Coordinates of C-alpha atoms in Angstrom, one line a residue:
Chain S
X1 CA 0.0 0.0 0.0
X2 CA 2.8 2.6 0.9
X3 CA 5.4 3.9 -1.6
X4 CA 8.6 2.7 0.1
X5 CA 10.6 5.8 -2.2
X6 CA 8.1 8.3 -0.9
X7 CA 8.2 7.1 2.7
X8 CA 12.0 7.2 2.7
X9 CA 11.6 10.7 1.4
X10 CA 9.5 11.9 3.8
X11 CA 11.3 10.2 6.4
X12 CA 14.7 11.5 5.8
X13 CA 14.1 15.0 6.9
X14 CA 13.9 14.0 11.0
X15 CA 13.0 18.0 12.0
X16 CA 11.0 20.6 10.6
X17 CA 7.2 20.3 8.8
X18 CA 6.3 19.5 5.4
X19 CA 5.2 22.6 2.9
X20 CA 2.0 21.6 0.7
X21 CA 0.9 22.4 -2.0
X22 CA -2.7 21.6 -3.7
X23 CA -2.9 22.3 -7.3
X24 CA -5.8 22.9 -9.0
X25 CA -7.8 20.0 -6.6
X26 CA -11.3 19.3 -7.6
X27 CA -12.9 16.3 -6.0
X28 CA -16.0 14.7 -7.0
X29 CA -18.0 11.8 -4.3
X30 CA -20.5 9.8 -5.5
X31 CA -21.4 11.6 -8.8
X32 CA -21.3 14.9 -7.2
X33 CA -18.7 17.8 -7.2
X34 CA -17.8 18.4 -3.8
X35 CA -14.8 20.6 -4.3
X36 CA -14.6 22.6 -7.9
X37 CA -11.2 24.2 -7.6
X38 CA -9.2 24.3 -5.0
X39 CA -5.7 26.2 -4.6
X40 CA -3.9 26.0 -1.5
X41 CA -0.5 26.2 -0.4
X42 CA 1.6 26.4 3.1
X43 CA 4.9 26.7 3.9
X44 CA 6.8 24.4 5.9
X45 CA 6.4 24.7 9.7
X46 CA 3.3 26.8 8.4
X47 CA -0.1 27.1 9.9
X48 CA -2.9 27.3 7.6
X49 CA -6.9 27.6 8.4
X50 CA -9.6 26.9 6.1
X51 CA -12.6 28.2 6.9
X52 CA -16.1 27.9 5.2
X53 CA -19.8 26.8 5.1
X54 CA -20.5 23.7 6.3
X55 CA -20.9 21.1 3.8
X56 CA -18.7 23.2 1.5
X57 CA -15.9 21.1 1.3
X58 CA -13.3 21.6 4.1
X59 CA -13.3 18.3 5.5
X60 CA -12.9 16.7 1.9
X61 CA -10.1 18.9 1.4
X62 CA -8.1 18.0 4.6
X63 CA -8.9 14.4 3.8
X64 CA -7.5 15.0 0.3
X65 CA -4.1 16.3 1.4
X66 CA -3.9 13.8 3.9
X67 CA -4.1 11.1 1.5
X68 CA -7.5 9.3 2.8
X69 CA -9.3 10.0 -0.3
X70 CA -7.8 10.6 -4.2
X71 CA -8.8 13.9 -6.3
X72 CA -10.7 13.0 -8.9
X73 CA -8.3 15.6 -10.7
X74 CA -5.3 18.2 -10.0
X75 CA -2.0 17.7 -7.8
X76 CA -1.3 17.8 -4.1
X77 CA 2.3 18.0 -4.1
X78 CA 4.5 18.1 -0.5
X79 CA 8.6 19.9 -0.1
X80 CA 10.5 18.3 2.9
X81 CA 11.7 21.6 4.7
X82 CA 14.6 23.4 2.6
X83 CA 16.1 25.7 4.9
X84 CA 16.6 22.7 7.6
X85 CA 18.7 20.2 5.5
X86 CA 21.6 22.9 6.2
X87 CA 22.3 20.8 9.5
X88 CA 21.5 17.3 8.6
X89 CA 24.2 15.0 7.9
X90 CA 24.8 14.9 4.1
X91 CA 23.4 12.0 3.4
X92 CA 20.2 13.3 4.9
X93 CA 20.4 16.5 2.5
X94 CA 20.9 14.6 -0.6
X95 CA 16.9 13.2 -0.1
X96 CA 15.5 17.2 1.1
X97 CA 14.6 17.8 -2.1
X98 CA 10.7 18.1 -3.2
X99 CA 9.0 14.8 -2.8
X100 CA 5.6 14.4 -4.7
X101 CA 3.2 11.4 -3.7
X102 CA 0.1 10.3 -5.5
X103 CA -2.4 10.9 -2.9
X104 CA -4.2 7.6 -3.1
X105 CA -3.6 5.1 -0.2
X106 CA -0.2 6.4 0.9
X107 CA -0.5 7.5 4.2
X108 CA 3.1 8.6 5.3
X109 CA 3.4 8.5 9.1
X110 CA 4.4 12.2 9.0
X111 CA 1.2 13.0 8.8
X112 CA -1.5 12.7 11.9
X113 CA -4.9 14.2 12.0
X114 CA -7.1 14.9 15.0
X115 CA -10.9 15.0 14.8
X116 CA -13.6 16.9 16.6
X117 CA -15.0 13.7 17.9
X118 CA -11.2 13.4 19.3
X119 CA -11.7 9.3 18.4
X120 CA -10.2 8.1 21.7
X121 CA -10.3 3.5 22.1
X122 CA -13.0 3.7 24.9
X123 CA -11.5 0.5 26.6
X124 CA -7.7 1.9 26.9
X125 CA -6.2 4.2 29.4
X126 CA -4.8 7.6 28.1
X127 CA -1.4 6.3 27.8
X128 CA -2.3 3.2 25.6
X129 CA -4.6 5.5 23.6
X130 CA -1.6 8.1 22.7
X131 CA 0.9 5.5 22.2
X132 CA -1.7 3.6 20.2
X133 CA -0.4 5.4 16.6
X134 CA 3.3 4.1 17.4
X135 CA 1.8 1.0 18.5
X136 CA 0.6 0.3 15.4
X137 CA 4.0 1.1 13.8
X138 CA 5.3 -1.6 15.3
X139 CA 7.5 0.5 18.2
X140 CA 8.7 -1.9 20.8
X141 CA 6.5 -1.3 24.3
X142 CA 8.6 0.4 26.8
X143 CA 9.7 2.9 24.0
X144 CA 6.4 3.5 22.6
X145 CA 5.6 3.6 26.3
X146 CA 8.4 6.6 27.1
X147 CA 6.8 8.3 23.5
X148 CA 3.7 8.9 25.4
X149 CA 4.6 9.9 29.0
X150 CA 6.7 12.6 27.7
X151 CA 4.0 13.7 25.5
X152 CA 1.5 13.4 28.8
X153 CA 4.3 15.0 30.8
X154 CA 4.5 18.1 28.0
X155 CA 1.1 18.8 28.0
X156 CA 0.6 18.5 32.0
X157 CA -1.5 15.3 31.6
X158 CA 0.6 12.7 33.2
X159 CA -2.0 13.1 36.3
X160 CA -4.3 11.5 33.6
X161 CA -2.2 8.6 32.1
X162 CA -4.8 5.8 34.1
X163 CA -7.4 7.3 33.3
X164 CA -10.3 5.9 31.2
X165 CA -11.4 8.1 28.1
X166 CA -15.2 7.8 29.8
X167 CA -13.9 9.7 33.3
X168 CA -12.8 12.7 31.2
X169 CA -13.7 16.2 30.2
X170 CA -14.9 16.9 26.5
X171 CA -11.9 19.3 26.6
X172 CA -9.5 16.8 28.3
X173 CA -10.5 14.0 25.7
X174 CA -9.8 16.6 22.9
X175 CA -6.0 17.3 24.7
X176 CA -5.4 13.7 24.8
X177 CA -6.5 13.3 21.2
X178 CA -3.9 15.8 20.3
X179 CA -1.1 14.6 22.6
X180 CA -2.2 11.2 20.2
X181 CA -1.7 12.7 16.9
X182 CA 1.4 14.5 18.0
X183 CA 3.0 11.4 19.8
X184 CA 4.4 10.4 16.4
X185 CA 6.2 13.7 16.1
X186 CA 4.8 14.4 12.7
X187 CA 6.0 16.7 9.5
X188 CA 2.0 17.7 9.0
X189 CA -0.7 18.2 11.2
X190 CA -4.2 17.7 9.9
X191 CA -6.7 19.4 12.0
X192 CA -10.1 18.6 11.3
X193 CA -12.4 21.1 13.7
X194 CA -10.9 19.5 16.7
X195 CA -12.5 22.1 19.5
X196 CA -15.8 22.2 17.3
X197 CA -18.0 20.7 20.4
X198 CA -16.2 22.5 23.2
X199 CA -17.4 25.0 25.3
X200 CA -15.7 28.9 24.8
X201 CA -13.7 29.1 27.8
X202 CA -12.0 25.5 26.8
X203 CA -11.9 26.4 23.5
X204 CA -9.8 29.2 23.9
X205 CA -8.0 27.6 26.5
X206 CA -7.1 24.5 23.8
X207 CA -6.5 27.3 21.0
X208 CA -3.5 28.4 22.6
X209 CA -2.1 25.4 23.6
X210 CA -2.7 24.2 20.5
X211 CA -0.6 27.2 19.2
X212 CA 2.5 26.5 21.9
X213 CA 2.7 23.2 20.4
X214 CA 3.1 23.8 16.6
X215 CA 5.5 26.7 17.8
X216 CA 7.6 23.9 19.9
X217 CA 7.3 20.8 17.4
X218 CA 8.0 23.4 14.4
X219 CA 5.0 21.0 12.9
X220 CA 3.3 22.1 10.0
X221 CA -0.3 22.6 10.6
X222 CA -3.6 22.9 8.7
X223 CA -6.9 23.7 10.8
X224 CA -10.0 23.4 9.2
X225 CA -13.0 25.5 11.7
X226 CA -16.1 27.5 11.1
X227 CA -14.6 29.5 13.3
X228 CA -13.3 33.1 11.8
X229 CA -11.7 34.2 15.4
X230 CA -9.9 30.7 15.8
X231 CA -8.7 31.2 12.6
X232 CA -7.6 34.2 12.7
X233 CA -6.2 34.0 15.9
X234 CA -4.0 30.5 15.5
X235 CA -2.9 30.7 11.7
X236 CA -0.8 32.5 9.7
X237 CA -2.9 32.4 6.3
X238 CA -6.4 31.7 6.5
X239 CA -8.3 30.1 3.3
X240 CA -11.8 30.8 2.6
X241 CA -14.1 28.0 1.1
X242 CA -17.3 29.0 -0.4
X243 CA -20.3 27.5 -2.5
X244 CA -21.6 24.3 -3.6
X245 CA -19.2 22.8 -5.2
X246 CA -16.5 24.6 -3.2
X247 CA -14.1 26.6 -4.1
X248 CA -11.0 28.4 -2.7
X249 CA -10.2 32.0 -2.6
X250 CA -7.0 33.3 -2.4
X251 CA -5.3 33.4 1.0
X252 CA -5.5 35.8 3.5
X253 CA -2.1 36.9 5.5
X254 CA -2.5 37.1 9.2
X255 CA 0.2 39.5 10.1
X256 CA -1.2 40.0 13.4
X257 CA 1.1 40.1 16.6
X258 CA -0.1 36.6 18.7
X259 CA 0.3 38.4 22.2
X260 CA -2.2 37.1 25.3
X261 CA -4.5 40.3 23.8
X262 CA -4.2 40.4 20.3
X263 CA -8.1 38.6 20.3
X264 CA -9.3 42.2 20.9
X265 CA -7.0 44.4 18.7
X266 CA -8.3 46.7 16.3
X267 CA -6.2 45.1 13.8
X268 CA -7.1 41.2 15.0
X269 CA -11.1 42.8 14.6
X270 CA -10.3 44.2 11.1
X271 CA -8.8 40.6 9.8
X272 CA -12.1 38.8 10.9
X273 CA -13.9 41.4 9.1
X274 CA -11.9 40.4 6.0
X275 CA -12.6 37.0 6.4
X276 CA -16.2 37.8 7.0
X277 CA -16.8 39.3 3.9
X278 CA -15.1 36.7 2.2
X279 CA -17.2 34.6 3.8
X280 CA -20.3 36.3 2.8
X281 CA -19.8 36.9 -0.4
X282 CA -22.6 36.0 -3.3
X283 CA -22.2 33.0 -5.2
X284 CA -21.3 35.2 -8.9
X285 CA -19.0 37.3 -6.6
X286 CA -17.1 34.0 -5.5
X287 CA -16.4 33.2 -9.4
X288 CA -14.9 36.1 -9.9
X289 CA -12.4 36.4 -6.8
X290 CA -11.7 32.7 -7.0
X291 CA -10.3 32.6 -10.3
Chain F
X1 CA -21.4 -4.9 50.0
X2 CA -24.4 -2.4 50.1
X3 CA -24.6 -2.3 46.7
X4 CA -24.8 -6.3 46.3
X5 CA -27.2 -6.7 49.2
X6 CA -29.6 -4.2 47.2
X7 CA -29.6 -5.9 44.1
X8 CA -29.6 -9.8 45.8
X9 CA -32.1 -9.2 48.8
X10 CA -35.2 -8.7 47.1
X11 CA -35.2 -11.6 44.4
X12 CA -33.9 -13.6 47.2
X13 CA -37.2 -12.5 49.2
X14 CA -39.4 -12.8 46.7
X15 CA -38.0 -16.5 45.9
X16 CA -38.6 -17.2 50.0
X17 CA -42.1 -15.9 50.1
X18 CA -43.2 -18.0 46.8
X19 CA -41.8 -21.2 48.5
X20 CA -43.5 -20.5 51.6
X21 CA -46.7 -20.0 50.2
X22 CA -46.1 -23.4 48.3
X23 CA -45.8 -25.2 51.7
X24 CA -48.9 -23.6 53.3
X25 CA -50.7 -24.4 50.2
X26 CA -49.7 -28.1 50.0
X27 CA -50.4 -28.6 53.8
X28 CA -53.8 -26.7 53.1
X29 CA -55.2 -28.4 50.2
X30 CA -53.5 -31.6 50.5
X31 CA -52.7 -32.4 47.0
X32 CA -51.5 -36.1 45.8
X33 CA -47.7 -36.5 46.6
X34 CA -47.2 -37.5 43.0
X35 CA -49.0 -34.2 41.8
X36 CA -47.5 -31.5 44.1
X37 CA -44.7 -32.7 47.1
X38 CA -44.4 -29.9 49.1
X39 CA -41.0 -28.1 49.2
X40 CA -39.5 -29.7 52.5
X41 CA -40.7 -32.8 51.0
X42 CA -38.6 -32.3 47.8
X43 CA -35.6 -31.3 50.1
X44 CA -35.6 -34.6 52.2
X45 CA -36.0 -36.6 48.8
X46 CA -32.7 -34.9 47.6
X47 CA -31.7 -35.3 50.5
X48 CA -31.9 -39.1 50.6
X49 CA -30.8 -39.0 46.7
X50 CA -28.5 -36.5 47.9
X51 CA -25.3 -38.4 46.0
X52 CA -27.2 -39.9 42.8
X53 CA -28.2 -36.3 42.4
X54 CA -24.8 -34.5 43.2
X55 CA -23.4 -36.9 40.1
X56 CA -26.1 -36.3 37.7
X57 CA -25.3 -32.4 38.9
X58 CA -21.6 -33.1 38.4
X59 CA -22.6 -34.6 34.8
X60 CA -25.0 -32.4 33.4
X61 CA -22.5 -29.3 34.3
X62 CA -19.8 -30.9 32.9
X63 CA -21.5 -31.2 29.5
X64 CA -23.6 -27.9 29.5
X65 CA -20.6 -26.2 30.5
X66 CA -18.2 -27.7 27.8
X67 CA -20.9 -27.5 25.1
X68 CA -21.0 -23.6 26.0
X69 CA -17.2 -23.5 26.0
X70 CA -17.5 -25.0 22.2
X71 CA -20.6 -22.7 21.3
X72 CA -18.4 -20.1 22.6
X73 CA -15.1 -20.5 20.2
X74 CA -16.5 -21.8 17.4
X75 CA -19.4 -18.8 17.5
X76 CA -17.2 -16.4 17.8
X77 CA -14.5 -17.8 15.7
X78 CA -17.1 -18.1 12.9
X79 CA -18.5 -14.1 13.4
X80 CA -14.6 -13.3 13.3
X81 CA -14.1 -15.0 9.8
X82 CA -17.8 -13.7 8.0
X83 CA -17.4 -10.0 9.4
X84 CA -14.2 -10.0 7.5
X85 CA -16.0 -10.8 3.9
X86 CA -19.0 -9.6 2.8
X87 CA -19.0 -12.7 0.1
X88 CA -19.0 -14.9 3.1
X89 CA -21.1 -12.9 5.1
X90 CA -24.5 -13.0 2.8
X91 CA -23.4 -16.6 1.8
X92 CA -23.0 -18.0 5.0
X93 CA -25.0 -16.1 7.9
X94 CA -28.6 -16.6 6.1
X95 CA -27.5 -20.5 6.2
X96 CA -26.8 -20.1 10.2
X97 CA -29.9 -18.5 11.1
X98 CA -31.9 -20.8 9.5
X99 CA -30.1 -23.8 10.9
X100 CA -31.4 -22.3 14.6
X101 CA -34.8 -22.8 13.3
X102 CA -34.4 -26.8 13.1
X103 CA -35.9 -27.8 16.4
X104 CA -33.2 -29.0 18.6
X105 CA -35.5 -32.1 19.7
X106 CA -36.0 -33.2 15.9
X107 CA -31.8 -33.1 16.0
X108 CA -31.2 -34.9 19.3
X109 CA -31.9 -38.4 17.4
X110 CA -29.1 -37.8 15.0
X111 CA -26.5 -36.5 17.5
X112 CA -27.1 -40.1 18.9
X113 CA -26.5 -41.9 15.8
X114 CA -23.6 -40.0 15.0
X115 CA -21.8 -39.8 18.4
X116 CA -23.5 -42.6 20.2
X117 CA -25.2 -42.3 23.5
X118 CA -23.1 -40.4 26.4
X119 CA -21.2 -37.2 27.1
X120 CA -20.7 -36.5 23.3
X121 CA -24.0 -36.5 22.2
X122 CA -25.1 -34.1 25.3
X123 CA -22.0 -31.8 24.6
X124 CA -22.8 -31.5 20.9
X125 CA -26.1 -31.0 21.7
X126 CA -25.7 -28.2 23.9
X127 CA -23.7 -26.6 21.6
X128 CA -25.7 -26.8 18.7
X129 CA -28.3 -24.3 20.5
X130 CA -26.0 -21.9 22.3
X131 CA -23.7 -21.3 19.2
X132 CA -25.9 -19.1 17.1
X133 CA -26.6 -16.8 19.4
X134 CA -22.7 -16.3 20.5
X135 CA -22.4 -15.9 16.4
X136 CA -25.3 -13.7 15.9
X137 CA -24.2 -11.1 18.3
X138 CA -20.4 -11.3 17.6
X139 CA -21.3 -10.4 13.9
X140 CA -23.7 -7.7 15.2
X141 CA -20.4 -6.3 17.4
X142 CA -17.4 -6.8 15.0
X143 CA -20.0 -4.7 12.1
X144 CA -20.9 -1.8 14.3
X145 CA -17.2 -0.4 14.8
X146 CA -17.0 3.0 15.1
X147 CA -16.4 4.3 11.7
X148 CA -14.2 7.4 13.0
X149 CA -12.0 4.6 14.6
X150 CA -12.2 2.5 11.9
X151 CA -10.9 5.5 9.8
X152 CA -7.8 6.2 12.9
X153 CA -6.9 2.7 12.2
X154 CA -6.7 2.7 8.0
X155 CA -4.9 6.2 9.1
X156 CA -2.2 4.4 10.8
X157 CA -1.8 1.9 8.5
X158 CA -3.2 -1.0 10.3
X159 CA -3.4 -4.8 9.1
X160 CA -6.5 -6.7 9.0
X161 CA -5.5 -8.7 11.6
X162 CA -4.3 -5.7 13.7
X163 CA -7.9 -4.2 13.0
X164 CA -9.6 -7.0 14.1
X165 CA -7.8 -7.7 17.3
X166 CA -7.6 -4.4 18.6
X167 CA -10.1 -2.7 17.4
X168 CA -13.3 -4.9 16.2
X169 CA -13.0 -7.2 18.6
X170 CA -12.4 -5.1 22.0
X171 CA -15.5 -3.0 20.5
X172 CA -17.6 -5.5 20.3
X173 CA -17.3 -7.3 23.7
X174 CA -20.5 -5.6 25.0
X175 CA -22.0 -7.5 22.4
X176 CA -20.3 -10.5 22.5
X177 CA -20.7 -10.9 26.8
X178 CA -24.7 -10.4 25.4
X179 CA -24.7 -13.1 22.9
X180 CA -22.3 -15.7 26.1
X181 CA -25.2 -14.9 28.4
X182 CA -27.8 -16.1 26.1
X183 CA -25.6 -19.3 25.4
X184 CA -25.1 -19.9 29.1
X185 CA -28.6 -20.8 29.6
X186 CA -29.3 -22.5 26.5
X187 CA -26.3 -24.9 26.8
X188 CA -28.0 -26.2 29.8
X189 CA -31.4 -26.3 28.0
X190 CA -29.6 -28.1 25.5
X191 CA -27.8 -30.9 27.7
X192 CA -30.8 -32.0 29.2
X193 CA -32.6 -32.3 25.7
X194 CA -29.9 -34.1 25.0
X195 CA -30.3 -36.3 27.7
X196 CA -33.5 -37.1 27.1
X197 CA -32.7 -38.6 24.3
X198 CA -29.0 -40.0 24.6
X199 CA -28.6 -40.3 28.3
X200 CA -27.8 -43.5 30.3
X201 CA -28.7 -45.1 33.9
X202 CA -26.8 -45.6 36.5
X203 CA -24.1 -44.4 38.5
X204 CA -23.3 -41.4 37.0
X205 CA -26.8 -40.7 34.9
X206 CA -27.0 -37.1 34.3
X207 CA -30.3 -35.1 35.7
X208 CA -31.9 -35.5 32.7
X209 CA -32.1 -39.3 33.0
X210 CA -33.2 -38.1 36.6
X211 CA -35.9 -36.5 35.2
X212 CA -37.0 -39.2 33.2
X213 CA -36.3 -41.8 35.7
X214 CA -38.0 -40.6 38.2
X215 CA -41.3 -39.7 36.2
X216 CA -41.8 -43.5 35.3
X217 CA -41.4 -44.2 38.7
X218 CA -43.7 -41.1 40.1
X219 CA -41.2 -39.6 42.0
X220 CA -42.2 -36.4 41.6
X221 CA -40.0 -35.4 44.5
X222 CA -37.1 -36.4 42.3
X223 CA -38.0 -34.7 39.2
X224 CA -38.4 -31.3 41.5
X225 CA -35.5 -31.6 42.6
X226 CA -33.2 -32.7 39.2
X227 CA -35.4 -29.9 37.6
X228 CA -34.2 -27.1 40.6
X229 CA -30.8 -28.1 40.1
X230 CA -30.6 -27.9 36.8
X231 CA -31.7 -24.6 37.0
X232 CA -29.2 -24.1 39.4
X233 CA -26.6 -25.2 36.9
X234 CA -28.0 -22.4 34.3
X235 CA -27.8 -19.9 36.8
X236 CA -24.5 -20.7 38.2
X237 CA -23.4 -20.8 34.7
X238 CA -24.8 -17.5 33.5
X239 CA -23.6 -15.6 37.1
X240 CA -19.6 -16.6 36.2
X241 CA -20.2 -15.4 32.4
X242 CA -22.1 -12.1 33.8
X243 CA -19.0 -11.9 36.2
X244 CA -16.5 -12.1 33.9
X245 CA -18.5 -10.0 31.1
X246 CA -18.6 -7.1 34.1
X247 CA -14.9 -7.5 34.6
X248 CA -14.0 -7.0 31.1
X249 CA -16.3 -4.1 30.6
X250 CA -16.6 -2.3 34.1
X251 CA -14.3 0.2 33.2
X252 CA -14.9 1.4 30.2
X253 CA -18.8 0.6 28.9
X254 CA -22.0 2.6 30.0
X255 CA -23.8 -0.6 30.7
X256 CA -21.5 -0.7 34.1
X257 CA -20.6 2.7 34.3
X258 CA -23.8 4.3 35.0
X259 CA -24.5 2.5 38.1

């Protein structure tokens, strides 16, 4: 199922996140056009939103780029981080060159998602659920064991490692999901509306550590939300997707100073208003900016 | 303790009261000994019997519990094997259901031909009826994975086999301690069918032949008594397959954690 030459590709570049690139992506399910043109790119070590209707092909597009699904045409193509390679050994630099994967069925283990439903094995503990994804890779115990503490112990959930999924918080659950997907220190993290059934205060809470933890694993990071102040607040470009079949329209730059109070500068305020009025646009009107 | 002695004291009344109304009755109305023996009257016959009846005891357990322990692995082997082929599956499971309508008496003649009378008859024929429903709720389980974590697992790359061991099967143990309970029961229902038909006298004649035994020879005492203990066998049966169903499940499943 896996393309060994991609995986070693992928795999040679041990720090750093992978820059992506979706080329003219449309996408159709069943007969129908979900997505009708999509453009999308991120840098490595970016962090990308896309936000957009429901139904208007978000989820499709993270599930695309992940590799879970094929486009039914255009190119999703992926750069191991350039700048990095500098202070790899040689061998290592030789491979940091642009590595392009057909989408269908590879999965490279540099790339994790996390869901809103946060997908946690009811019948495991905390720790057996976030070493689960190295479990599966075939990591001997005690090691994949290690993986997970000090991914509990980094995001002040070792208190929790007994625990039983059922005995937590919607908002723990979620944290534990995310200490999961990052467990496998990945090169791309897919995020697919993970704080969509929290509660404000949590939310915002999450958010940010959310943000402290792309900043410390240099992980690249793609957010899909319905939520304008997330997204403006957490990414550096943020991606509108409108209509039936969806489409992109071209990136917004987030140039906003992250502080504890940027949520309430004028400038933070001005950027959601841009990305509202994307948002809001009328169906001709989305035609014309998209193309 | 609380907690047990609220759920066990008041079956274990009602259960007292029932008996002693029984007694007053019988010593009211008088009935035939051969119609009604009172209770005490059934407790000093199996009494008397007491070892005749601890050995047909012994041997109906033995057989009910090993035709469950059969019912159980093949059942759940089988569910294992359809769930992973849909070919299988709609080949197959219509074929299994069907085979539980064949009435389990009309049967019991041929599991003597084929395995003679004695233990093997009685095992196979206890297993006959408690395998389909260890098979029918397996399947029901190992289909109703979560999809999301069905998704995690194609995610990380997992085998079929990885799939199915760590994923299908722990999901569907709810379902699975459903379909043992069910069995538990039946398996006993299906020894002393069995027995009926393939039993033996003598030393070691299982309650079944007590049963039967006893009716020619209107000991009515008797047949109370073989018939409370093998409902005692059932029960005893279905309490260690409940226990060990609450052990694997207590700490994770709403069935045990909302209590």
């Amino acid at each position: 199922m896996r393309n060994a030459s991609h995986e070693a590709k992928l795999g040679a570049t041990a720090q750093g996140g992978l820059g992506v690139h979706v080329r003219g992506v449309r996408h159709n399910f069943n007969g129908v056009n979900v997505i009708g043109h999509a453009d999308v790119q991120v840098k490595s070590g970016g962090f990308l939103a896309i936000v957009g209707d429901s139904g208007g092909g978000k989820t499709t597009l993270l599930r695309l780029i992940g590799g879970l699904i094929a486009p039914s045409s255009g190119e999703i193509i992926f750069t191991a981080p350039s700048q990095r390679a500098a202070n790899e050994s040689a061998s290592e630099r030789m491979h940091a060159t642009t590595a392009q994967r057909p989408a269908v069925g590879t999965r490279a283990s540099d790339i994790s998602f996390c869901f809103q439903e946060g997908r946690l094995l009811p019948w495991r503990n905390v720790l057996e659920n976030v070493a689960l994804p190295l479990e599966l890779r075939g990591t001997p115990a005690q090691e994949r064991r290690d993986a997970a503490r000090d991914m509990l112990a980094k995001m002040q959930l070792s208190d929790s490692e007994n625990k039983m999924p059922a005995q937590l918080s919607g908002g723990m659950r979620m944290r534990v999901a995310m200490a999961r997907a990052l467990v496998t220190r990945p090169k791309l993290l897919l995020l697919d509306e993970p704080f969509g059934a929290l509660d404000e205060v949590t939310r915002l809470a999450l958010d940010e550590e959310l943000r402290q933890l792309w900043l410390d694993t240099a992980t690249t990071a793609i957010l899909v939300t319905h939520s304008i102040q997330e997204a403006v607040s957490l990414a550096q470009e943020v991606v509108v997707m409108r209509g039936k079949p969806g489409r992109t329209l071209p990136a917004i730059v987030i140039d906003v100073p992250k502080d504890a109070a940027h949520r309430t500068s004028m400038q933070f305020v001005a950027l959601c208003e841009r990305v509202y009025q994307q948002m809001t646009l009328q169906t001709h009107e989305v035609a014309g900016v998209a193309r | 303790m609380k907690n047990i002695l609220r759920v066990a004291l008041p079956p274990i009344f009602t259960a007292m009261a029932l008996l002693v109304a029984w007694e007053i009755a019988v010593v009211v109305f008088k009935p035939a000994a051969y119609l009604l023996p009172s209770p005490l009257a059934i407790l000093r016959a199996a009494n008397i019997d007491s070892r005749q009846l601890l050995n047909a005891t012994l041997s109906t357990a033995i057989s009910a519990g090993l035709g469950f322990v059969i019912a159980a692995v093949v059942g759940m082997v089988c569910a294992s094997v359809l769930s992973q082929s849909q070919f299988l599956q709609r080949g197959l499971y219509p074929l299994a259901s069907l085979f539980q309508m064949v009435p389990l008496v009309a049967i019991a003649p041929l599991l003597v031909i084929w395995f003679g009378y004695g233990l093997s008859a009685t095992v196979a024929s206890a297993a006959i009826v408690a395998v389909f429903p260890v098979l029918a709720n397996t399947l029901d389980g190992l289909r109703s994975t979560d999809p999301g974590l069905r998704e995690l697992f194609r995610i990380y790359n997992a085998n079929r086999f990885t799939r199915w061991w760590k994923l299908e099967l722990p999901s569907a143990t709810p379902n699975i301690v459903t379909g043992l309970r069910i069995a538990a029961g039946l398996a006993v229902i299906g020894t002393v069918v069995g027995e009926f038909v393939s039993g033996y006298a003598g030393e070691n004649a299982p309650l079944g032949m007590v049963v039967l035994a006893s009716m020619r020879s209107a000991r009515t005492d008797l047949v109370f008594a073989a018939v409370a203990l093998s409902a005692a066998v059932g029960f005893i049966l279905f309490g260690a397959v409940s226990f060990l169903g609450w052990l694997s499940l207590r700490k994770w499943h709403a069935s045990t954690l909302s209590r």
